[in-house]
Coordinates of N, CA and C in Angstrom, one line a residue:
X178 N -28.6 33.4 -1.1 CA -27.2 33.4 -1.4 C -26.4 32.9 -0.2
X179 N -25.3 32.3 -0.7 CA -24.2 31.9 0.5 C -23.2 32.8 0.3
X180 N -23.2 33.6 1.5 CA -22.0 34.5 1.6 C -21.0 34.2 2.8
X181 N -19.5 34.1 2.2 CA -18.7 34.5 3.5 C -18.3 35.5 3.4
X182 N -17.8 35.7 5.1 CA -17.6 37.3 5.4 C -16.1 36.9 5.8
X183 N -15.3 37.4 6.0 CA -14.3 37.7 6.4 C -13.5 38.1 7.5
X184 N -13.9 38.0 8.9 CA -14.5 38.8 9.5 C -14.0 38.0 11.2
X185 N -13.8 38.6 12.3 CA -13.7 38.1 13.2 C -15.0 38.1 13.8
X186 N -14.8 36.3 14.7 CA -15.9 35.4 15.1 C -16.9 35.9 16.0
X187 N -16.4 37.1 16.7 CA -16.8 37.7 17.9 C -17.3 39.5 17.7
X188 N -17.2 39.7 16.1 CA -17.1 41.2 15.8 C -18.6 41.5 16.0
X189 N -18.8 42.6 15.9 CA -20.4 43.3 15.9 C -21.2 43.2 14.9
X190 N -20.1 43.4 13.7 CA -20.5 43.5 12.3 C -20.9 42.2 11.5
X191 N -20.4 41.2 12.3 CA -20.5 39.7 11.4 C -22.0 39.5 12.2
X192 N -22.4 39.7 13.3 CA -24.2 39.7 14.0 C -24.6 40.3 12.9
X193 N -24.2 41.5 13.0 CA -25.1 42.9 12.4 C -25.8 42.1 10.8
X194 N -24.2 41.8 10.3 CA -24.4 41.1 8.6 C -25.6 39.6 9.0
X195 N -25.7 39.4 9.8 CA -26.5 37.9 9.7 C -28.2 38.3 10.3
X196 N -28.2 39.6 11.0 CA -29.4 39.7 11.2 C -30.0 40.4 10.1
X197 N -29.1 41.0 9.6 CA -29.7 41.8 8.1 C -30.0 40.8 7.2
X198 N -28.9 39.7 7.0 CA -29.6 38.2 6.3 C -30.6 38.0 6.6
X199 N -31.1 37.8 8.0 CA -31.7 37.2 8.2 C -32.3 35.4 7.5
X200 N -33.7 34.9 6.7 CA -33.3 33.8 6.4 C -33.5 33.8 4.6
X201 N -33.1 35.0 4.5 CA -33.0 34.9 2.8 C -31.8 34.6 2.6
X202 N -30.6 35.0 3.5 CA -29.4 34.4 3.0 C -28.3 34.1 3.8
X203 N -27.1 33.0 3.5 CA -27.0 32.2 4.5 C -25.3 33.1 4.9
X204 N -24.7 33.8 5.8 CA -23.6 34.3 6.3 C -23.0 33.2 7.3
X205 N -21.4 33.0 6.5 CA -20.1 31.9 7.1 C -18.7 32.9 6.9
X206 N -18.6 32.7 8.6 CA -17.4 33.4 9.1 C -16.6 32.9 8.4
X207 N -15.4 33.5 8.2 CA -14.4 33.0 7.7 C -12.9 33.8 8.2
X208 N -11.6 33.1 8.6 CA -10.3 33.7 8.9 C -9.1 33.8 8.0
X209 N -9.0 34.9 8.1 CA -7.6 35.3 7.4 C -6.5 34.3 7.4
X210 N -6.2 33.7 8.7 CA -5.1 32.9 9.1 C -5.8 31.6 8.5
X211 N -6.4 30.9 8.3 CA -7.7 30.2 7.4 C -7.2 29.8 5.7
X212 N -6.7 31.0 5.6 CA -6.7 31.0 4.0 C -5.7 30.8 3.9
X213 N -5.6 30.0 2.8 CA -4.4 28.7 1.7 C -5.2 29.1 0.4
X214 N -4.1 28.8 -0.3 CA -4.3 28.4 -1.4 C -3.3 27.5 -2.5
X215 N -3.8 27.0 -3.3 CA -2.8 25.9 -4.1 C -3.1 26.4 -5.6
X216 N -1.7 25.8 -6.0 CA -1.7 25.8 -7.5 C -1.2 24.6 -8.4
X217 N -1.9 24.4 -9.5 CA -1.1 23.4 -10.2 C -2.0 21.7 -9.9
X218 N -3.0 22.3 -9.2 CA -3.7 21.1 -8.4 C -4.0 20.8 -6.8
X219 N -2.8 21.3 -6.2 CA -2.5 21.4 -4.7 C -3.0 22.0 -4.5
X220 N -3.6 22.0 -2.7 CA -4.8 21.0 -2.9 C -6.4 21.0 -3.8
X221 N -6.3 22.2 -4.4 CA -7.1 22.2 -5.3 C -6.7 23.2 -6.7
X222 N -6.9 23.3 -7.6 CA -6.6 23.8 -8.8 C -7.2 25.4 -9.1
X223 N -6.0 26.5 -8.2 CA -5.9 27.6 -8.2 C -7.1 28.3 -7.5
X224 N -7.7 27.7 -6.0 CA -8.6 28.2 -5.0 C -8.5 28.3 -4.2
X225 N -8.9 29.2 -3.5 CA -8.8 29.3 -2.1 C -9.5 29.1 -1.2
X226 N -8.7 28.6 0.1 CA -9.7 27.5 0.9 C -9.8 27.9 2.2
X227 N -10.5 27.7 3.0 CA -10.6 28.3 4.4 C -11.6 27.2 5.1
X228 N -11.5 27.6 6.3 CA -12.1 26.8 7.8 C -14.4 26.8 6.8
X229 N -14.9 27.6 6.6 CA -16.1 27.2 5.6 C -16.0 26.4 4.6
X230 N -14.7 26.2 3.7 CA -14.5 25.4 2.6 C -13.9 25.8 2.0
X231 N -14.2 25.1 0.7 CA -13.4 26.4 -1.0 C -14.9 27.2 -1.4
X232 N -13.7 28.6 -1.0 CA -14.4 29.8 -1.2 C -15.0 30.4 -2.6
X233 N -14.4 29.2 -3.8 CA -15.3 30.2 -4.6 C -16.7 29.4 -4.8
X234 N -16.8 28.1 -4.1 CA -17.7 28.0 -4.2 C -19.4 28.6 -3.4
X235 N -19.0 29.6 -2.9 CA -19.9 30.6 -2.4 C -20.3 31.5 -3.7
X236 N -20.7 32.2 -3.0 CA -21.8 33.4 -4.1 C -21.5 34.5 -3.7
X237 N -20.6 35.0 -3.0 CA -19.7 36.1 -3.0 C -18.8 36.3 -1.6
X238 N -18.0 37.1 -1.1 CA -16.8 37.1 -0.2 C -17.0 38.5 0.0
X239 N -17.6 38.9 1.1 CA -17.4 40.5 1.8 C -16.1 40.3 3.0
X240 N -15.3 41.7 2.6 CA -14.2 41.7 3.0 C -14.5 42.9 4.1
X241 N -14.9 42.2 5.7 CA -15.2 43.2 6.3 C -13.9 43.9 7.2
X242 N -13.0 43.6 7.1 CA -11.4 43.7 7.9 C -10.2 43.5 7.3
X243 N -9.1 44.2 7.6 CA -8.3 43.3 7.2 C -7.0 43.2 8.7
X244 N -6.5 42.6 9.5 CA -6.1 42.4 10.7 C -4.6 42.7 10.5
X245 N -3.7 43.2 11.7 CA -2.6 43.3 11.5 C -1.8 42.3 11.3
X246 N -0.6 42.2 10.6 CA 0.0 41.0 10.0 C 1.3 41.5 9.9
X247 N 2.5 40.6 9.3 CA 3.7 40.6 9.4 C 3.7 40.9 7.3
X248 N 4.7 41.7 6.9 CA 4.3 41.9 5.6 C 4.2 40.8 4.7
X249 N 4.9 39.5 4.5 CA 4.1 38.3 4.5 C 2.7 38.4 4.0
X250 N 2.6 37.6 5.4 CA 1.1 37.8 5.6 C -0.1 38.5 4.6
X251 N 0.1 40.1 5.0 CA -0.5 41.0 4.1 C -0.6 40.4 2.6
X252 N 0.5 40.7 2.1 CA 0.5 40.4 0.8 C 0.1 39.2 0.4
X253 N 0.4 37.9 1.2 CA -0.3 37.2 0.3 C -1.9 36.7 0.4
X254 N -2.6 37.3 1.7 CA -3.9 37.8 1.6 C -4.1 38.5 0.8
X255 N -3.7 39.7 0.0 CA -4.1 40.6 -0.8 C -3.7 39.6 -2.4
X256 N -2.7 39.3 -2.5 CA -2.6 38.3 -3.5 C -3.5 37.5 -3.5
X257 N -4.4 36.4 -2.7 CA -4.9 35.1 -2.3 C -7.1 35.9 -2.8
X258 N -7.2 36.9 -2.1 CA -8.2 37.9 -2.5 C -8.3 38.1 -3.9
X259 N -7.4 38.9 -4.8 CA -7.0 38.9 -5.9 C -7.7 37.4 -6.8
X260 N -6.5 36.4 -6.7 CA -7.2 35.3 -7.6 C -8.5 34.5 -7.4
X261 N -9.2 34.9 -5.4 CA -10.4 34.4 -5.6 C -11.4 35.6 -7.0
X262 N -11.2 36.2 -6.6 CA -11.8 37.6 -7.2 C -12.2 37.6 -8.7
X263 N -11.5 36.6 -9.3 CA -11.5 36.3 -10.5 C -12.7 35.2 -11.2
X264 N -12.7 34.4 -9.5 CA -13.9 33.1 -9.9 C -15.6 33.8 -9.1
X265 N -15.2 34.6 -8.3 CA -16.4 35.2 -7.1 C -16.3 36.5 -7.5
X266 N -17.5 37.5 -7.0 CA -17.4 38.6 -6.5 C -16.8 38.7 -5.3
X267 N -15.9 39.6 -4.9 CA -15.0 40.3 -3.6 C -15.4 41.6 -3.8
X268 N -15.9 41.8 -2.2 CA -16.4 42.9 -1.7 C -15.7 43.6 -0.6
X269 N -15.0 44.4 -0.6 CA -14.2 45.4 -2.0 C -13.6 44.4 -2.4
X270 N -13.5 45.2 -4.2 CA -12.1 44.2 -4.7 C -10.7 44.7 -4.1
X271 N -9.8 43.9 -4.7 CA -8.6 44.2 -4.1 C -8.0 45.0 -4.3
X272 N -7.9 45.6 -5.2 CA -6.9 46.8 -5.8 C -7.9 48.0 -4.5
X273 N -8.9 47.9 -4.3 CA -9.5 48.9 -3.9 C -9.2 48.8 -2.2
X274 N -9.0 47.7 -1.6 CA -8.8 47.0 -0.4 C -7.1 47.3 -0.4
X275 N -6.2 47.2 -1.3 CA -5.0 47.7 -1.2 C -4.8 48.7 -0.8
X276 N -5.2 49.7 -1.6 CA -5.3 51.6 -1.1 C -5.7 51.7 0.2
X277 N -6.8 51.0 0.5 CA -7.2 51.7 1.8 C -6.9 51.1 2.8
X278 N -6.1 49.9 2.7 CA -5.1 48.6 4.0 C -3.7 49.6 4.1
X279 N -3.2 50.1 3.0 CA -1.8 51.0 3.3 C -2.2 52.2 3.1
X280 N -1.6 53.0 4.7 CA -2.2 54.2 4.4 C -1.3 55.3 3.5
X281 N -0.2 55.1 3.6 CA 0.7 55.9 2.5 C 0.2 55.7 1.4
X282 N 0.0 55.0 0.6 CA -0.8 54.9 -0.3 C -2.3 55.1 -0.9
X283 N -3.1 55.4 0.1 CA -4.0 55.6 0.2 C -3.9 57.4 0.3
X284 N -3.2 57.8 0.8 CA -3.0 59.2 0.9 C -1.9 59.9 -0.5
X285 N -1.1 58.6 -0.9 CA -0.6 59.8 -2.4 C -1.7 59.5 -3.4
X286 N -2.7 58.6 -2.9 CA -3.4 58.5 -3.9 C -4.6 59.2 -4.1
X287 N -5.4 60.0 -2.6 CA -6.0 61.1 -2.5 C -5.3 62.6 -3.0
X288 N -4.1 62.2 -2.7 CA -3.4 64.3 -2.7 C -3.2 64.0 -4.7
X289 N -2.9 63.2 -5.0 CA -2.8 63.4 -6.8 C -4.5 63.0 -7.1
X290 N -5.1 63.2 -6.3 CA -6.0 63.4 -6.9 C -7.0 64.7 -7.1
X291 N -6.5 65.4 -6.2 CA -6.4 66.7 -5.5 C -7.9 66.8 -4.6
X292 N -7.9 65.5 -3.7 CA -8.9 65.5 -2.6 C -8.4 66.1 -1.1
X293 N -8.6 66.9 -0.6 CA -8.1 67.6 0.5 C -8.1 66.2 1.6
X294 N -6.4 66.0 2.1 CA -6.2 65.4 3.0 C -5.2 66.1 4.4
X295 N -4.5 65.7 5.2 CA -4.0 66.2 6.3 C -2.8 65.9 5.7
X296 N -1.9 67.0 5.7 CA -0.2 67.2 5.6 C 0.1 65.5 6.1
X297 N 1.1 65.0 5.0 CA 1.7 63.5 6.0 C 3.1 63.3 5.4
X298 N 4.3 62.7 6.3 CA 5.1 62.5 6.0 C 5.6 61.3 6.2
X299 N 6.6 60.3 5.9 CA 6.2 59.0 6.0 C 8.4 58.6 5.6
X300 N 9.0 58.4 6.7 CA 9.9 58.0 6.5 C 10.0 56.9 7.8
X301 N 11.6 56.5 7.6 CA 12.0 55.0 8.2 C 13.3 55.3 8.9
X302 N 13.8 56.5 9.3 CA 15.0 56.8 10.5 C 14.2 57.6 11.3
X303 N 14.8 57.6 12.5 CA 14.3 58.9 13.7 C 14.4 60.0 13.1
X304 N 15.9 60.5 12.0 CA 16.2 62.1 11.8 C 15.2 62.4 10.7
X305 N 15.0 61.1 10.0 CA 13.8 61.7 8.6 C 12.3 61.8 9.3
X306 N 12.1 61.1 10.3 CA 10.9 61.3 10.7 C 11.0 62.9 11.6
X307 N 11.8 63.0 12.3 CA 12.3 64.0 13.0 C 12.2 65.6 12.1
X308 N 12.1 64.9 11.0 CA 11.8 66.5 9.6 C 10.7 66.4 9.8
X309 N 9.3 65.5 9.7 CA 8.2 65.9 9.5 C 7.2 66.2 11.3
X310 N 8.1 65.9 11.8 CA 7.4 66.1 13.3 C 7.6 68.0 13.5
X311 N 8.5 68.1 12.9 CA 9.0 69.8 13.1 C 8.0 70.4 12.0
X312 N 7.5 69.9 11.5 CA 7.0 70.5 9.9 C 5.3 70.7 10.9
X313 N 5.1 69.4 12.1 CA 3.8 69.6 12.3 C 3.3 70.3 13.9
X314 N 4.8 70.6 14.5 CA 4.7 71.1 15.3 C 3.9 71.9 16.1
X315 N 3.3 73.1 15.1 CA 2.1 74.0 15.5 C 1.2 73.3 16.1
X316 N 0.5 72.0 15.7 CA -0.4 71.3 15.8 C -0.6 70.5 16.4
X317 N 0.5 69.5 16.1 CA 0.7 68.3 16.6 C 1.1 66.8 15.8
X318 N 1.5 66.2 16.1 CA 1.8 64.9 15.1 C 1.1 63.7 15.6
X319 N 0.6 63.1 14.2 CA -0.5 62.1 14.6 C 0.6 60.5 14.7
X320 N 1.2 59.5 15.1 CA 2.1 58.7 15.0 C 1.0 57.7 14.5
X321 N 0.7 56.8 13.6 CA 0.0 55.8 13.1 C 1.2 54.9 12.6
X322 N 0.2 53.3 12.5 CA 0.9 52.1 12.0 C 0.5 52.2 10.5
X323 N 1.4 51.9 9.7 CA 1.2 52.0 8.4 C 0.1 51.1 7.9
X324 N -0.2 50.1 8.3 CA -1.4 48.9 8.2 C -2.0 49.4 9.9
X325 N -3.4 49.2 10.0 CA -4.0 49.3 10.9 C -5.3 49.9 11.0
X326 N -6.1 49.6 12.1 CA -7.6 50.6 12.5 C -7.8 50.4 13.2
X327 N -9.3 50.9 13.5 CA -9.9 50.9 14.7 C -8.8 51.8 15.4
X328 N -8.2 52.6 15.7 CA -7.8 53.4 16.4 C -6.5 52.7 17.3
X329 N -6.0 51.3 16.7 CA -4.5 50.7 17.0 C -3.2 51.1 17.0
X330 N -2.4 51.3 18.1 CA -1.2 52.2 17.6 C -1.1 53.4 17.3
X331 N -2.4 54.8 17.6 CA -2.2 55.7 16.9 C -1.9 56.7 18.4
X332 N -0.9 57.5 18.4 CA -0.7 58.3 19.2 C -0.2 59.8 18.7
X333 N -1.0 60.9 19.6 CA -1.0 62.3 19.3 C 0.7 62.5 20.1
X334 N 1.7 62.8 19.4 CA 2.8 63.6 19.6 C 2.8 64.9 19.7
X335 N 3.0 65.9 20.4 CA 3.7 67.3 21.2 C 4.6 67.5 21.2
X336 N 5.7 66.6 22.4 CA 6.7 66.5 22.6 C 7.9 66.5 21.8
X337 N 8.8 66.8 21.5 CA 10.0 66.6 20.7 C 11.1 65.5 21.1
X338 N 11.0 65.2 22.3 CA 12.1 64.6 22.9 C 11.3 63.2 22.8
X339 N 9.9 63.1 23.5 CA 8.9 61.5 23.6 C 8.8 61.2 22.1
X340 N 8.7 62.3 20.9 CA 8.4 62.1 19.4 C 10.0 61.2 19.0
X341 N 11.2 61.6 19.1 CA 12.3 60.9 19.3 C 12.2 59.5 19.5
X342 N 11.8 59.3 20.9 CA 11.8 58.2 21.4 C 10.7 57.0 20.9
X343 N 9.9 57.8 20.2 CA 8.4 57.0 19.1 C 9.5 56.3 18.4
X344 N 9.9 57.2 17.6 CA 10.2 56.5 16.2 C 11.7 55.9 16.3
X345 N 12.3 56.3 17.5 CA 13.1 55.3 17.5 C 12.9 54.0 17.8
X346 N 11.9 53.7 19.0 CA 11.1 52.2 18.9 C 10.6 51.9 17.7
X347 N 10.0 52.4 17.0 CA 9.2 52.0 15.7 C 10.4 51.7 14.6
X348 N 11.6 52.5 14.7 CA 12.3 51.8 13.7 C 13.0 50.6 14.0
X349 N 13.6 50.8 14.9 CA 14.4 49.5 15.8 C 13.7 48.3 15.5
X350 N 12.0 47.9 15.6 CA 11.4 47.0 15.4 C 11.1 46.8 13.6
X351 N 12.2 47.7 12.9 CA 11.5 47.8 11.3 C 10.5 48.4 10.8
X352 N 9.8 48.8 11.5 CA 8.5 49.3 11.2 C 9.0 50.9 10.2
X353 N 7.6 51.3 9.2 CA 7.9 52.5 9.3 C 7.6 53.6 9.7
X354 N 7.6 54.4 9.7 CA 6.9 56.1 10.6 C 6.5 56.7 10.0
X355 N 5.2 56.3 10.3 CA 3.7 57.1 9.4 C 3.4 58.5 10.4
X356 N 3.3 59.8 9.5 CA 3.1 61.0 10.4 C 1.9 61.7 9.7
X357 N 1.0 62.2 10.3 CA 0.1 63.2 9.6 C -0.1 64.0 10.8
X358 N -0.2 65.5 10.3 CA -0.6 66.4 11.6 C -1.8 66.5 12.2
X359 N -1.8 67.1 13.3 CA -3.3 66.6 13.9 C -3.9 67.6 13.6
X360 N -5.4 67.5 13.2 CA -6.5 68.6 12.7 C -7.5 68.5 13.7
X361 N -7.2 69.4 14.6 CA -8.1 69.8 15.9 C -9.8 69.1 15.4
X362 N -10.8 68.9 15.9 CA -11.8 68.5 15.5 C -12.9 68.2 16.5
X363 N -12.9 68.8 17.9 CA -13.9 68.9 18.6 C -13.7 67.6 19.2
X364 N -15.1 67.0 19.6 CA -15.2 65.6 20.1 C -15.7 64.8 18.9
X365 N -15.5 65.3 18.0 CA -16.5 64.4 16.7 C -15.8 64.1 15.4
X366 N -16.1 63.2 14.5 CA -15.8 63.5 13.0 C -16.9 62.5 12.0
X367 N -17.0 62.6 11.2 CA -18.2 62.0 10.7 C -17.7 61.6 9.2
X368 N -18.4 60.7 9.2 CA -18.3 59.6 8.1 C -19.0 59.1 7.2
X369 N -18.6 58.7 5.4 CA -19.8 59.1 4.7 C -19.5 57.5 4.2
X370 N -20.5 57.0 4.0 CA -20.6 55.7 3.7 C -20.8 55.3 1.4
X371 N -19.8 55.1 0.8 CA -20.7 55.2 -0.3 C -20.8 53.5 -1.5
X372 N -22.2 53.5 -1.6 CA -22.4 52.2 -1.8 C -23.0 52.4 -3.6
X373 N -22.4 52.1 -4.4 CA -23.1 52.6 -5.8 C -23.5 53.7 -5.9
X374 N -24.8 54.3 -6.2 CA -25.0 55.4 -5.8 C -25.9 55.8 -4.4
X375 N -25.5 54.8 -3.6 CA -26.3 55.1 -2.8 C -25.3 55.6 -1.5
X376 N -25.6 56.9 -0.1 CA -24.8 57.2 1.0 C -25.3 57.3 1.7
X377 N -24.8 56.9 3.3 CA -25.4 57.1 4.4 C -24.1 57.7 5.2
X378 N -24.6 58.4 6.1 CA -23.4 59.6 7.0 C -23.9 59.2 8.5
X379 N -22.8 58.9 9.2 CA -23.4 59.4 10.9 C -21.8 60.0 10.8
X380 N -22.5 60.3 12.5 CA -21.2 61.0 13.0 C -20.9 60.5 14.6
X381 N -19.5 60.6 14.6 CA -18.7 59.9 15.8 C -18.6 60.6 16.5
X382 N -19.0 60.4 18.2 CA -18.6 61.5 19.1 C -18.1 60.3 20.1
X383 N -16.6 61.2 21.2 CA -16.2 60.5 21.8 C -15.5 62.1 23.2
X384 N -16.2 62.1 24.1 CA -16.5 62.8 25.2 C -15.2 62.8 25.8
X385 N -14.5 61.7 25.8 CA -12.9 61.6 26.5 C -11.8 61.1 25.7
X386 N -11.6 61.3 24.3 CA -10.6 60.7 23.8 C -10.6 61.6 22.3
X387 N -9.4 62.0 21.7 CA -10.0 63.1 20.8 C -9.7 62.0 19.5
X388 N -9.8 60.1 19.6 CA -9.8 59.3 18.9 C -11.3 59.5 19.0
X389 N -11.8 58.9 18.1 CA -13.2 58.7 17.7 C -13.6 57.3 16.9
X390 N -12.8 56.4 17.1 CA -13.2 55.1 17.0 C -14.1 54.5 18.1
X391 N -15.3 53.6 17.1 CA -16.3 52.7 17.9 C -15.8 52.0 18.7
X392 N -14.8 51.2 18.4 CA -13.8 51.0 19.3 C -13.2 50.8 20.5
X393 N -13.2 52.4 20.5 CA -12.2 53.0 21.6 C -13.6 53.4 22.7
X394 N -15.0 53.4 22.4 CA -16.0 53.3 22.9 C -16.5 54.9 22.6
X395 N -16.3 55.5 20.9 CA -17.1 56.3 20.4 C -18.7 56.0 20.4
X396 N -19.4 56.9 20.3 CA -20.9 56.5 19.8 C -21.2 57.3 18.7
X397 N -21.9 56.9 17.7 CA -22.2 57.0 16.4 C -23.7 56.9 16.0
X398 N -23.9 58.3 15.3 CA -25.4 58.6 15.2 C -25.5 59.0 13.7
X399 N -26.4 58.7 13.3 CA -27.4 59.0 11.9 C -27.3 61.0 12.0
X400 N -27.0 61.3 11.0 CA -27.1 62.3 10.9 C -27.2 63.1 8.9
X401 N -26.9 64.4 9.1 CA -27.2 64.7 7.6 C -25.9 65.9 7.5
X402 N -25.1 66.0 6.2 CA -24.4 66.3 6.2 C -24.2 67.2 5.1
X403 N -23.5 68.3 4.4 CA -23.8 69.0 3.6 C -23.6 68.7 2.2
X404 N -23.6 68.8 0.9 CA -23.7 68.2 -0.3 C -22.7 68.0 -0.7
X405 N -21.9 69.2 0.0 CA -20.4 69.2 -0.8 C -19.7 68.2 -0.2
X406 N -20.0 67.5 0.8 CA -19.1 66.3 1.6 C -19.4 65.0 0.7
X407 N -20.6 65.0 0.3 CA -21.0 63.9 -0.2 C -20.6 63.6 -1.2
X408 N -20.5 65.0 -2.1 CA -19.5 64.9 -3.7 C -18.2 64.5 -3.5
X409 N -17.6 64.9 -2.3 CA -16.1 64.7 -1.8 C -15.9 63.7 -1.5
X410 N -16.9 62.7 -0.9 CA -16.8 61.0 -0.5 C -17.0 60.4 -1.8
X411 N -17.6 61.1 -2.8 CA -17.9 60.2 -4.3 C -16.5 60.0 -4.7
X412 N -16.3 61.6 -5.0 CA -14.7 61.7 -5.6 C -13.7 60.9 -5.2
X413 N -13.6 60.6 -3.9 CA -12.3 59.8 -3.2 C -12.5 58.7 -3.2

């Protein structure tokens, strides 16, 4: 099979995917900023095209990332994804890659589902954000980018007066203020991988940072995990 990935040129995971190919199947990077697309004939008749070529002529598109962007951008990657999606397999599809690229969305879409998530509040002034920072006080407030990973932008709030001064930079630049409280958690958190019916779990430990992204230079081990987590990664 010819597969493109999606994926930055230099990531772990675009090796990882080509040594797992190995030479039964052929893996082509491919960039977000890359993708065009035309309609009506320009330059080709409703496909999308990138630095490998036109993508539907591949045999499927793994969507290993999706990179920060201006909302532009976003959308019409997620749009552009979308209508390849229609001529290729996309891995995730998009509607599914939507939920989990916006995290407000991804979290009203766990709590109505009644999957246990972390208290989150999500407004666009200092004084509305200023409500849910008091709400998580006890604990602490987690400050995240509404699009984002790997552990980008995310800062633990305490303070009341530095929590002010967060979200007044974050609004000043437009942005909005993503809040969830912080749920104490050791040095670890662990993660459940689910592939049809198939799951694999490790778990992330990070000795100096109570982030636990690979990233941020977590280490991540194979491990086993209790049944009920497993039904709870199906469900979500």
């Amino acid at each position: 099979m010819n597969i493109a990935v999606l994926a930055s040129p230099e990531s772990w995971y675009l090796r990882d995917l080509r040594r797992a190919a190995g030479a039964a199947h052929t893996i082509i990077q491919a960039t977000y900023r890359d993708l065009a697309a035309g309609c009506g004939g320009i330059p080709a008749k409703g496909v999308i095209v990138s630095t490998p070529g036109v993508l539907h002529e591949f045999d499927a598109l793994l969507v290993r990332t999706m990179p920060p962007g201006s909302l532009e951008q976003v959308v019409f990657r997620m749009d552009a994804l979308a209508q390849l999606s229609q001529i290729v397999p996309v891995v995730n599809p998009p509607r599914a890659l939507e939920a989990a690229v916006d995290k407000y969305l991804c979290s009203a879409r766990l709590t109505a589902a009644g999957i246990p998530t972390p208290r989150t509040w999500v407004a666009q002034t200092t004084e509305q954000a200023l409500h849910g920072f008091d709400a998580f006080a006890e604990s602490g407030s987690v400050l995240k980018p509404l699009f984002g990973s790997e552990g980008r932008g995310i800062t633990l709030l305490t303070d009341r007066a530095l929590a002010e001064r967060a979200f007044a930079l974050v609004s000043q630049h437009g942005g909005v203020i993503y809040q969830q409280e912080f749920l104490p958690h050791g040095d670890c958190d662990y993660r459940v991988l689910v592939i049809g019916e198939m799951t694999w779990t490790i778990r992330r430990r990070h000795a100096s940072d109570w982030r636990t992204n690979i990233s941020r230079g977590a280490v991540a081990e194979a491990c086993r995990v209790p049944d009920e987590w497993i039904q709870l990664a199906r469900r979500a």
